[in-house]
Coordinates of C-alpha atoms in Angstrom, one line a residue:
X1 CA 58.8 -88.9 -29.9
X2 CA 60.0 -85.6 -31.4
X3 CA 62.4 -83.6 -29.2
X4 CA 61.1 -80.1 -28.3
X5 CA 64.1 -78.9 -26.3
X6 CA 67.1 -76.9 -27.5
X7 CA 70.7 -78.1 -27.0
X8 CA 74.0 -76.7 -28.1
X9 CA 77.3 -78.5 -27.5
X10 CA 80.5 -76.8 -28.7
X11 CA 84.2 -76.8 -27.7
X12 CA 86.7 -73.9 -27.4
X13 CA 90.5 -73.8 -27.2
X14 CA 90.1 -71.2 -24.4
X15 CA 91.1 -72.6 -21.0
X16 CA 88.4 -73.4 -18.4
X17 CA 88.9 -70.3 -16.3
X18 CA 88.7 -67.9 -19.2
X19 CA 85.7 -69.7 -20.6
X20 CA 83.8 -69.4 -17.3
X21 CA 84.6 -65.7 -17.2
X22 CA 83.2 -65.1 -20.7
X23 CA 80.1 -67.3 -20.0
X24 CA 79.3 -65.6 -16.7
X25 CA 79.7 -62.1 -18.3
X26 CA 77.3 -63.1 -21.1
X27 CA 74.9 -64.6 -18.6
X28 CA 74.8 -61.4 -16.6
X29 CA 74.0 -59.4 -19.8
X30 CA 71.3 -61.9 -20.7
X31 CA 69.7 -61.6 -17.3
X32 CA 69.7 -57.9 -17.4
X33 CA 68.1 -57.9 -20.8
X34 CA 65.3 -59.9 -19.2
X35 CA 65.1 -57.3 -16.4
X36 CA 66.2 -59.9 -13.8
X37 CA 68.6 -59.2 -10.9
X38 CA 72.0 -60.7 -11.8
X39 CA 73.8 -59.7 -8.6
X40 CA 73.6 -63.1 -6.8
X41 CA 75.5 -65.7 -8.8
X42 CA 77.2 -67.5 -5.9
X43 CA 76.7 -71.2 -5.2
X44 CA 73.1 -72.2 -4.2
X45 CA 69.7 -70.9 -5.1
X46 CA 68.7 -67.2 -5.6
X47 CA 65.4 -65.7 -6.5
X48 CA 66.4 -63.2 -9.2
X49 CA 62.8 -62.1 -10.0
X50 CA 59.3 -63.0 -9.1
X51 CA 58.8 -66.7 -10.0
X52 CA 62.3 -66.9 -11.3
X53 CA 65.1 -68.8 -9.6
X54 CA 68.8 -69.2 -10.5
X55 CA 70.8 -72.2 -9.2
X56 CA 74.6 -72.3 -9.3
X57 CA 76.9 -75.2 -8.6
X58 CA 80.5 -75.9 -9.4
X59 CA 83.1 -78.6 -8.7
X60 CA 86.8 -79.1 -9.2
X61 CA 88.7 -82.3 -8.7
X62 CA 91.1 -84.7 -10.3
X63 CA 88.5 -85.7 -12.9
X64 CA 88.0 -82.2 -14.1
X65 CA 86.0 -79.1 -13.2
X66 CA 82.6 -77.8 -14.1
X67 CA 80.5 -74.7 -13.5
X68 CA 76.8 -74.8 -14.0
X69 CA 74.0 -72.2 -13.9
X70 CA 70.3 -73.3 -14.1
X71 CA 67.4 -70.8 -14.4
X72 CA 63.8 -71.7 -13.9
X73 CA 61.1 -69.3 -15.1
X74 CA 57.4 -70.0 -14.1
X75 CA 55.4 -66.9 -15.2
X76 CA 52.0 -68.3 -14.1
X77 CA 50.6 -71.4 -12.4
X78 CA 49.3 -72.8 -15.7
X79 CA 52.2 -71.7 -18.1
X80 CA 54.6 -74.4 -17.1
X81 CA 58.3 -73.8 -16.4
X82 CA 61.1 -72.8 -18.8
X83 CA 64.3 -74.3 -17.6
X84 CA 67.6 -73.0 -19.0
X85 CA 70.9 -74.7 -18.1
X86 CA 74.4 -73.4 -19.0
X87 CA 77.3 -75.7 -18.3
X88 CA 81.1 -75.2 -18.7
X89 CA 83.3 -78.3 -18.4
X90 CA 87.0 -78.7 -18.6
X91 CA 88.0 -81.3 -21.2
X92 CA 89.3 -84.8 -20.6
X93 CA 92.9 -85.7 -21.5
X94 CA 91.8 -86.9 -24.9
X95 CA 90.3 -83.4 -25.6
X96 CA 93.7 -81.9 -25.9
X97 CA 93.0 -78.8 -23.8
X98 CA 89.6 -78.0 -25.1
X99 CA 86.9 -76.7 -22.9
X100 CA 83.2 -77.8 -23.5
X101 CA 80.2 -75.5 -23.3
X102 CA 76.6 -76.9 -23.2
X103 CA 73.4 -74.9 -23.4
X104 CA 70.0 -76.6 -22.7
X105 CA 66.5 -75.0 -23.0
X106 CA 63.4 -77.1 -22.2
X107 CA 59.8 -76.4 -21.3
X108 CA 58.2 -78.4 -18.5
X109 CA 54.3 -78.3 -18.8
X110 CA 52.3 -77.5 -15.7
X111 CA 50.0 -80.5 -16.1
X112 CA 51.1 -84.1 -16.8
X113 CA 50.1 -85.3 -20.2
X114 CA 50.5 -81.9 -21.8
X115 CA 53.0 -81.6 -24.6
X116 CA 55.9 -79.3 -23.9
X117 CA 56.4 -76.2 -26.0
X118 CA 59.2 -76.1 -28.6
X119 CA 62.3 -74.3 -27.5
X120 CA 63.9 -71.9 -30.0
X121 CA 67.5 -70.6 -30.0
X122 CA 67.9 -68.3 -26.9
X123 CA 69.5 -64.9 -27.4
X124 CA 72.5 -65.9 -25.2
X125 CA 73.6 -68.5 -27.8
X126 CA 74.5 -65.9 -30.4
X127 CA 76.3 -63.8 -27.8
X128 CA 78.4 -66.9 -26.7
X129 CA 79.3 -67.8 -30.2
X130 CA 80.5 -64.3 -30.9
X131 CA 83.0 -64.5 -28.0
X132 CA 84.0 -68.2 -27.5
X133 CA 85.7 -69.1 -30.8
X134 CA 83.5 -72.1 -30.6
X135 CA 84.3 -75.2 -32.7
X136 CA 82.8 -78.5 -33.8
X137 CA 85.6 -80.7 -35.0
X138 CA 87.5 -78.8 -37.7
X139 CA 84.7 -76.2 -38.2
X140 CA 84.1 -72.9 -36.6
X141 CA 80.6 -72.5 -35.1
X142 CA 79.6 -68.9 -35.8
X143 CA 76.5 -66.9 -35.0
X144 CA 75.9 -66.1 -38.7
X145 CA 76.3 -68.0 -42.0
X146 CA 79.7 -67.7 -43.7
X147 CA 80.3 -67.3 -47.4
X148 CA 82.5 -70.0 -48.9
X149 CA 84.6 -68.9 -51.9
X150 CA 86.0 -71.1 -54.6
X151 CA 89.4 -71.2 -53.0
X152 CA 87.9 -72.5 -49.7
X153 CA 86.2 -75.6 -51.1
X154 CA 89.0 -78.0 -50.2
X155 CA 88.7 -76.8 -46.6
X156 CA 84.9 -77.2 -46.7
X157 CA 85.2 -80.8 -48.1
X158 CA 87.7 -81.6 -45.2
X159 CA 85.1 -80.3 -42.7
X160 CA 82.3 -82.3 -44.3
X161 CA 84.4 -85.5 -44.1
X162 CA 85.7 -84.8 -40.6
X163 CA 85.0 -88.0 -38.6
X164 CA 85.0 -86.0 -35.3
X165 CA 82.2 -83.6 -36.2
X166 CA 78.9 -83.8 -34.3
X167 CA 76.9 -81.1 -35.9
X168 CA 75.2 -81.1 -39.3
X169 CA 76.7 -78.7 -41.9
X170 CA 74.0 -76.7 -43.6
X171 CA 75.0 -75.3 -47.0
X172 CA 72.9 -72.7 -48.9
X173 CA 73.4 -71.7 -52.6
X174 CA 72.6 -68.5 -54.5
X175 CA 70.3 -68.8 -57.5
X176 CA 71.6 -67.8 -60.9
X177 CA 71.3 -64.1 -61.5
X178 CA 70.8 -63.2 -57.8
X179 CA 73.2 -60.9 -55.9
X180 CA 74.8 -63.1 -53.1
X181 CA 74.6 -60.4 -50.4
X182 CA 70.9 -59.6 -51.2
X183 CA 70.0 -63.3 -51.2
X184 CA 71.8 -63.9 -47.9
X185 CA 70.0 -61.0 -46.1
X186 CA 66.6 -61.6 -47.6
X187 CA 66.4 -65.4 -47.7
X188 CA 69.3 -67.3 -46.1
X189 CA 69.4 -65.5 -42.7
X190 CA 65.6 -65.8 -42.1
X191 CA 65.8 -69.4 -43.2
X192 CA 68.7 -70.2 -40.8
X193 CA 67.3 -68.3 -37.8
X194 CA 66.5 -71.4 -35.7
X195 CA 69.9 -73.1 -36.5
X196 CA 72.4 -71.1 -34.5
X197 CA 74.3 -73.4 -32.2
X198 CA 72.7 -76.5 -33.8
X199 CA 74.6 -76.5 -37.1
X200 CA 77.6 -75.1 -39.0
X201 CA 76.2 -72.6 -41.5
X202 CA 77.6 -71.8 -45.0
X203 CA 76.6 -70.0 -48.2
X204 CA 78.3 -71.0 -51.4
X205 CA 79.2 -68.3 -53.9
X206 CA 78.3 -69.2 -57.5
X207 CA 81.9 -70.0 -58.3
X208 CA 82.3 -72.1 -55.1
X209 CA 79.0 -73.9 -55.9
X210 CA 80.4 -75.2 -59.3
X211 CA 83.6 -76.4 -57.7
X212 CA 81.8 -77.9 -54.7
X213 CA 79.4 -79.9 -56.9
X214 CA 82.3 -81.2 -59.0
X215 CA 84.0 -82.5 -55.8
X216 CA 80.7 -83.9 -54.4
X217 CA 79.5 -85.7 -57.4
X218 CA 76.8 -87.6 -55.5
X219 CA 75.9 -84.9 -53.0
X220 CA 75.4 -81.7 -55.0
X221 CA 73.4 -78.6 -54.0
X222 CA 72.4 -75.8 -56.4
X223 CA 69.7 -73.5 -57.7
X224 CA 69.0 -71.6 -54.5
X225 CA 68.5 -74.8 -52.6
X226 CA 69.9 -75.9 -49.2
X227 CA 71.5 -79.2 -48.3
X228 CA 72.0 -80.5 -44.7
X229 CA 75.1 -82.7 -44.6
X230 CA 74.9 -85.0 -41.6
X231 CA 78.0 -86.3 -39.8
X232 CA 79.6 -89.4 -41.4
X233 CA 79.5 -88.1 -45.0
X234 CA 81.0 -90.5 -47.6
X235 CA 81.4 -88.4 -50.8
X236 CA 82.5 -91.4 -52.9
X237 CA 79.5 -93.6 -52.0
X238 CA 76.4 -92.8 -54.1
X239 CA 73.8 -94.4 -51.7
X240 CA 75.1 -92.2 -48.9
X241 CA 73.5 -89.2 -50.6
X242 CA 70.1 -90.3 -49.4
X243 CA 71.0 -89.5 -45.8
X244 CA 71.6 -85.8 -46.5
X245 CA 68.3 -84.0 -47.2
X246 CA 67.9 -81.2 -49.8
X247 CA 65.4 -78.3 -49.5
X248 CA 64.5 -76.7 -52.9
X249 CA 64.3 -73.0 -53.6
X250 CA 60.5 -73.5 -54.4
X251 CA 59.9 -74.8 -50.8
X252 CA 62.0 -72.0 -49.3
X253 CA 60.3 -69.2 -51.2
X254 CA 56.8 -70.7 -50.8
X255 CA 56.8 -70.1 -47.1
X256 CA 60.1 -69.1 -45.6
X257 CA 58.9 -69.3 -42.0
X258 CA 57.6 -72.8 -42.4
X259 CA 60.8 -73.8 -44.3
X260 CA 62.9 -72.5 -41.4
X261 CA 61.0 -74.7 -38.9
X262 CA 61.4 -77.7 -41.2
X263 CA 65.1 -77.1 -41.8
X264 CA 65.7 -76.9 -38.0
X265 CA 63.9 -80.0 -37.0
X266 CA 66.6 -82.5 -38.0
X267 CA 69.5 -80.7 -36.4
X268 CA 67.4 -80.2 -33.3
X269 CA 66.6 -83.9 -33.1
X270 CA 70.3 -84.8 -33.7
X271 CA 71.4 -82.4 -30.9
X272 CA 68.9 -83.8 -28.4
X273 CA 69.5 -87.5 -29.0
X274 CA 73.2 -87.6 -29.8
X275 CA 75.5 -89.0 -27.0
X276 CA 77.3 -86.2 -25.2
X277 CA 81.2 -86.0 -25.3
X278 CA 82.8 -88.1 -22.6
X279 CA 83.7 -85.0 -20.5
X280 CA 80.1 -83.7 -20.4
X281 CA 78.6 -87.1 -19.8
X282 CA 80.5 -87.5 -16.6
X283 CA 79.2 -84.3 -15.0
X284 CA 77.0 -85.3 -12.0
X285 CA 73.3 -84.4 -12.1
X286 CA 72.4 -81.0 -10.7
X287 CA 71.5 -80.9 -7.0
X288 CA 70.1 -77.5 -6.0
X289 CA 70.7 -76.2 -2.5
X290 CA 69.3 -73.2 -0.6
X291 CA 71.7 -70.4 -0.1
X292 CA 72.3 -69.3 3.6
X293 CA 71.3 -65.7 4.6
X294 CA 73.7 -64.4 7.2
X295 CA 71.4 -61.5 8.1
X296 CA 68.4 -63.6 9.1
X297 CA 67.7 -65.2 12.5
X298 CA 68.0 -69.0 13.0
X299 CA 64.3 -69.5 13.0
X300 CA 63.8 -67.3 9.9
X301 CA 66.6 -69.1 8.1
X302 CA 65.1 -72.5 8.9
X303 CA 61.7 -71.4 7.6
X304 CA 63.3 -70.1 4.4
X305 CA 65.3 -73.3 4.0
X306 CA 62.2 -75.4 4.6
X307 CA 60.2 -73.5 2.0
X308 CA 63.1 -73.7 -0.5
X309 CA 63.5 -77.5 0.2
X310 CA 59.8 -78.1 -0.3
X311 CA 60.0 -76.3 -3.6
X312 CA 63.0 -78.3 -4.7
X313 CA 61.3 -81.5 -3.7
X314 CA 58.3 -80.7 -5.9
X315 CA 60.8 -79.9 -8.7
X316 CA 62.5 -83.2 -8.2
X317 CA 59.2 -85.1 -8.3
X318 CA 58.2 -83.4 -11.5
X319 CA 61.6 -84.1 -13.0
X320 CA 61.4 -87.7 -12.0
X321 CA 57.9 -88.1 -13.5
X322 CA 59.0 -86.4 -16.7
X323 CA 62.1 -88.6 -17.0
X324 CA 60.0 -91.7 -16.4
X325 CA 57.7 -90.7 -19.2
X326 CA 60.7 -90.1 -21.5
X327 CA 62.2 -93.5 -20.6
X328 CA 58.8 -95.1 -21.4
X329 CA 58.7 -93.4 -24.8
X330 CA 62.3 -94.3 -25.5
X331 CA 61.6 -98.0 -24.6
X332 CA 58.6 -98.0 -27.0
X333 CA 60.7 -96.3 -29.7
X334 CA 63.5 -98.8 -29.1
X335 CA 61.2 -101.8 -29.4
X336 CA 59.9 -100.4 -32.7
X337 CA 63.4 -99.7 -33.9
X338 CA 64.6 -103.2 -33.0
X339 CA 61.7 -104.7 -34.9
X340 CA 62.6 -102.6 -37.9
X341 CA 66.3 -103.5 -37.5
X342 CA 65.5 -107.2 -37.5
X343 CA 63.5 -106.8 -40.7
X344 CA 66.3 -104.7 -42.3
X345 CA 69.0 -107.3 -41.3
X346 CA 67.0 -110.0 -43.0
X347 CA 66.6 -107.9 -46.1
X348 CA 70.3 -106.9 -46.0
X349 CA 71.4 -110.6 -45.7
X350 CA 69.2 -111.5 -48.7
X351 CA 70.4 -108.5 -50.8
X352 CA 74.0 -109.3 -49.9
X353 CA 73.6 -112.9 -51.0
X354 CA 72.0 -111.7 -54.3
X355 CA 74.8 -109.2 -54.8
X356 CA 77.5 -111.8 -54.4
X357 CA 75.6 -114.2 -56.6
X358 CA 75.3 -111.5 -59.3
X359 CA 79.0 -110.7 -59.1
X360 CA 79.9 -114.4 -59.4
X361 CA 77.7 -114.7 -62.5
X362 CA 79.3 -111.6 -64.1
X363 CA 82.7 -113.1 -63.4
X364 CA 81.8 -116.4 -64.9
X365 CA 80.2 -114.9 -68.0
X366 CA 83.2 -112.6 -68.6
X367 CA 85.5 -115.6 -68.5
X368 CA 83.2 -117.6 -70.9
X369 CA 82.8 -114.7 -73.3
X370 CA 86.5 -114.2 -73.5
X371 CA 86.9 -117.8 -74.5
X372 CA 83.9 -118.1 -76.9
X373 CA 84.1 -116.9 -80.5
X374 CA 80.5 -117.5 -81.5
X375 CA 78.5 -115.4 -79.0
X376 CA 75.1 -116.4 -80.5
X377 CA 75.5 -120.0 -79.6
X378 CA 76.5 -119.3 -76.0
X379 CA 74.1 -120.3 -73.2
X380 CA 75.0 -119.4 -69.6
X381 CA 75.6 -122.3 -67.3
X382 CA 75.4 -122.5 -63.5
X383 CA 78.0 -120.3 -61.8
X384 CA 80.3 -122.1 -59.3
X385 CA 79.4 -121.4 -55.7
X386 CA 81.9 -120.3 -53.1
X387 CA 82.7 -122.9 -50.6
X388 CA 82.1 -121.0 -47.3
X389 CA 83.6 -122.2 -44.0
X390 CA 81.2 -123.9 -41.6
X391 CA 82.3 -121.8 -38.6
X392 CA 84.9 -119.2 -37.6
X393 CA 87.1 -122.0 -36.2
X394 CA 86.9 -123.6 -39.7
X395 CA 87.7 -120.3 -41.3
X396 CA 91.0 -120.1 -39.3
X397 CA 91.9 -123.7 -40.4
X398 CA 91.2 -122.8 -44.1
X399 CA 93.4 -119.7 -44.1
X400 CA 96.3 -121.6 -45.8
X401 CA 94.1 -121.6 -48.9
X402 CA 94.9 -117.8 -49.0
X403 CA 98.7 -117.7 -49.0
X404 CA 98.9 -113.9 -49.3
X405 CA 96.8 -113.5 -46.1
X406 CA 98.7 -113.8 -42.9
X407 CA 96.6 -114.0 -39.7
X408 CA 98.5 -112.7 -36.7
X409 CA 95.6 -112.1 -34.4
X410 CA 94.3 -114.1 -31.4
X411 CA 92.6 -117.2 -32.7
X412 CA 90.6 -117.6 -29.4
X413 CA 88.9 -114.2 -29.9
X414 CA 88.0 -115.2 -33.5
X415 CA 86.6 -118.6 -32.4
X416 CA 84.5 -116.9 -29.7
X417 CA 82.4 -115.5 -32.5
X418 CA 80.9 -118.9 -33.1
X419 CA 78.9 -118.6 -29.9
X420 CA 77.7 -115.1 -30.8
X421 CA 77.2 -115.5 -34.5
X422 CA 74.1 -113.9 -36.2
X423 CA 73.2 -112.9 -39.7
X424 CA 75.7 -113.6 -42.4
X425 CA 78.9 -112.7 -40.5
X426 CA 80.8 -115.8 -41.5
X427 CA 80.1 -115.3 -45.2
X428 CA 81.0 -111.6 -45.1
X429 CA 84.3 -112.4 -43.2
X430 CA 85.3 -115.0 -45.8
X431 CA 84.3 -112.8 -48.7
X432 CA 86.4 -110.0 -47.2
X433 CA 89.4 -112.4 -46.9
X434 CA 89.0 -113.6 -50.5
X435 CA 88.8 -109.9 -51.6
X436 CA 92.0 -109.0 -49.6
X437 CA 93.8 -112.0 -51.1
X438 CA 92.8 -111.1 -54.6
X439 CA 93.8 -107.5 -54.0
X440 CA 97.2 -108.7 -52.9
X441 CA 97.5 -110.8 -56.0
X442 CA 96.6 -107.7 -58.1
X443 CA 99.3 -105.7 -56.2
X444 CA 101.9 -108.4 -57.1
X445 CA 100.8 -108.1 -60.8
X446 CA 101.2 -104.3 -60.7
X447 CA 97.5 -103.7 -61.6
X448 CA 96.5 -101.8 -58.5
X449 CA 96.7 -98.0 -58.3
X450 CA 95.4 -97.3 -54.9
X451 CA 94.4 -98.8 -51.5
X452 CA 92.0 -101.6 -50.8
X453 CA 89.0 -99.3 -50.7
X454 CA 89.8 -97.8 -54.1
X455 CA 90.2 -101.3 -55.5
X456 CA 86.8 -102.4 -54.1
X457 CA 85.2 -99.4 -55.9
X458 CA 86.9 -100.2 -59.2
X459 CA 86.0 -102.7 -61.9
X460 CA 89.2 -104.6 -61.1
X461 CA 87.5 -106.2 -58.0
X462 CA 84.8 -107.9 -60.1
X463 CA 86.3 -111.3 -59.6
X464 CA 86.0 -111.3 -55.8
X465 CA 83.8 -108.3 -54.9
X466 CA 83.4 -106.8 -51.5
X467 CA 81.1 -103.9 -50.7
X468 CA 83.0 -100.6 -50.4
X469 CA 80.5 -99.5 -47.7
X470 CA 81.9 -102.2 -45.4
X471 CA 85.5 -100.9 -45.8
X472 CA 87.0 -98.2 -43.6
X473 CA 90.7 -97.3 -44.2
X474 CA 91.2 -95.1 -41.2
X475 CA 89.9 -94.5 -37.7
X476 CA 88.6 -91.1 -36.5
X477 CA 91.2 -88.6 -35.3
X478 CA 89.9 -89.0 -31.8
X479 CA 90.5 -92.7 -31.7
X480 CA 93.9 -92.3 -33.4
X481 CA 95.0 -89.7 -30.8
X482 CA 93.5 -91.5 -27.7
X483 CA 96.4 -93.6 -26.2
X484 CA 94.2 -96.5 -24.9
X485 CA 92.1 -96.7 -28.0
X486 CA 95.1 -96.5 -30.3
X487 CA 96.9 -99.2 -28.3
X488 CA 94.0 -101.6 -28.8
X489 CA 94.7 -101.3 -32.6
X490 CA 98.4 -101.8 -32.3
X491 CA 98.3 -105.4 -33.5
X492 CA 100.9 -108.1 -34.2
X493 CA 103.0 -108.3 -37.3
X494 CA 106.3 -110.1 -38.0
X495 CA 109.6 -108.4 -37.0
X496 CA 110.4 -108.1 -40.7
X497 CA 107.5 -105.7 -41.1
X498 CA 108.1 -103.5 -38.0
X499 CA 111.0 -104.0 -35.5
X500 CA 108.6 -103.5 -32.6
X501 CA 106.4 -106.3 -34.0
X502 CA 103.2 -104.2 -34.0
X503 CA 101.4 -102.1 -36.5
X504 CA 98.6 -99.5 -36.1
X505 CA 95.8 -101.4 -37.9
X506 CA 93.2 -98.7 -38.3
X507 CA 92.0 -100.2 -41.7
X508 CA 89.2 -102.6 -41.1
X509 CA 86.2 -104.4 -42.6
X510 CA 82.7 -104.1 -41.1
X511 CA 81.8 -107.7 -40.8
X512 CA 78.4 -107.2 -39.1
X513 CA 76.3 -104.8 -37.0
X514 CA 72.9 -104.8 -35.3
X515 CA 74.1 -105.7 -31.8
X516 CA 76.8 -104.9 -29.3
X517 CA 79.2 -107.4 -31.0
X518 CA 79.4 -105.8 -34.4
X519 CA 82.5 -107.8 -35.5
X520 CA 85.4 -106.1 -37.3
X521 CA 88.4 -107.4 -39.3
X522 CA 91.5 -105.2 -38.8
X523 CA 94.3 -105.5 -41.4
X524 CA 97.6 -104.0 -42.5
X525 CA 98.4 -103.8 -46.2
X526 CA 102.1 -104.6 -46.6
X527 CA 101.8 -105.6 -50.3
X528 CA 104.3 -103.0 -51.5
X529 CA 107.0 -104.7 -49.4
X530 CA 106.2 -108.3 -48.4
X531 CA 103.4 -108.8 -50.8
X532 CA 101.1 -109.8 -48.0
X533 CA 98.1 -108.5 -46.1
X534 CA 98.3 -109.0 -42.3
X535 CA 95.1 -109.6 -40.5
X536 CA 95.7 -108.7 -36.8
X537 CA 92.2 -109.0 -35.5
X538 CA 88.9 -110.7 -36.3
X539 CA 86.5 -110.4 -33.4
X540 CA 84.0 -108.1 -31.6
X541 CA 84.1 -104.3 -32.3
X542 CA 87.1 -102.8 -30.5
X543 CA 86.4 -99.9 -28.2
X544 CA 85.9 -96.4 -29.6
X545 CA 84.7 -93.0 -28.3
X546 CA 81.1 -94.3 -28.2
X547 CA 81.7 -97.6 -26.3

């Protein structure tokens, strides 16, 4: 089920009142450009043109404030209805004073079973982006693509790796020998015309392109091509490059209109399906109400209210039917995804076992080759298998085998995984502990030049390998700044490490996924001082901004 609606979600450092003032001003201009009457923007429903209604609602309370405008346009009985919603929401405490702005455009067909028309970027979006100083994470969301110079590449890389960003970052390049300004006006701007409010848009100058590709070894873009960098970029992990699609210059110049539609499809799908920020997800559903007319008689007012309420009831029934169809489609898609997920988990478990077996064979052969003088007479023997624990309870009992690992967590939480255990969680957890222990030994020997993730990516880890993709050394800035989420990761350590006997253990290993448990192992590297790694938690995924 491909989304056909348009959605923009941005934040601004302007306060709620000023943001509402800017948004209402831009809304009035937009309505006038459509030759609609913008005079009635008070709470309730107003007919601003023939077959066009505008609903306004707002609310302010201890959980925040919101202002919302919803316009419904039905040109003919068979054309269906275009519904445009503009929402301003004050941020939650974790948003640090930001205000959120959301724009939704969707087409509602007149007949059930008819596919909705695709919504493109409305004109009001560019106007809002010009005035709001809109942001997505660290990046500015602007109405036009911005040139990136060579001296700006470090800032671009920081934005690409920002764990708080929600939007894709679309980067265009200039072909060799082409004037950057001419290429921007003739190619890039038409190519990006459906992306405003859906993505952060950049154009690399030739000098910046070379520097960017040197920094993004596995994620380059060049030759007049365009690359869409999705959230969650890992520039040091080669397999991650497959997630970030490239569009070639040949495709772009072959049919720039078609290329623009293709390029916008992925950001539009991400915007439509991505979970809303917490502040926006808590806004109550819109409930339209008729607006009283003080100049009419009681009977006339009742008749007007009755007609309006009947119209609203019809709208509610259509909306309910549409949402029911969407839910049905999503259930079907979920079932298909779960089936694919089960198959991938099985393949992943098999590949993980093969990977570990190959690494053990390499380790064994290296040891033998170092000891053998006549290589021609050497024949490989069976590699010694790792003796894995039988359960998570057994894992805890065997931790003394790893003297440089100190478990300070709650054993009860770890043992609870035995009743929820799927896939190869136990083997992954033990492999992770072995790798951490070997890392601590390497630190003691003075052969480590970085953190655990760097060690996993280096040849030094060949003896007890652990996939770098399963290592995360820091949480997102949102989690780190959120008091409750940060407090969950303040985990026990001895008083000799920290006087308060707690450490912020944001570094963790991804033990498993595929369900709501998704266990994690949180640790604190104290090798430079005590020579140990402290494991403060091994259990179900701790809460984050999505849970």
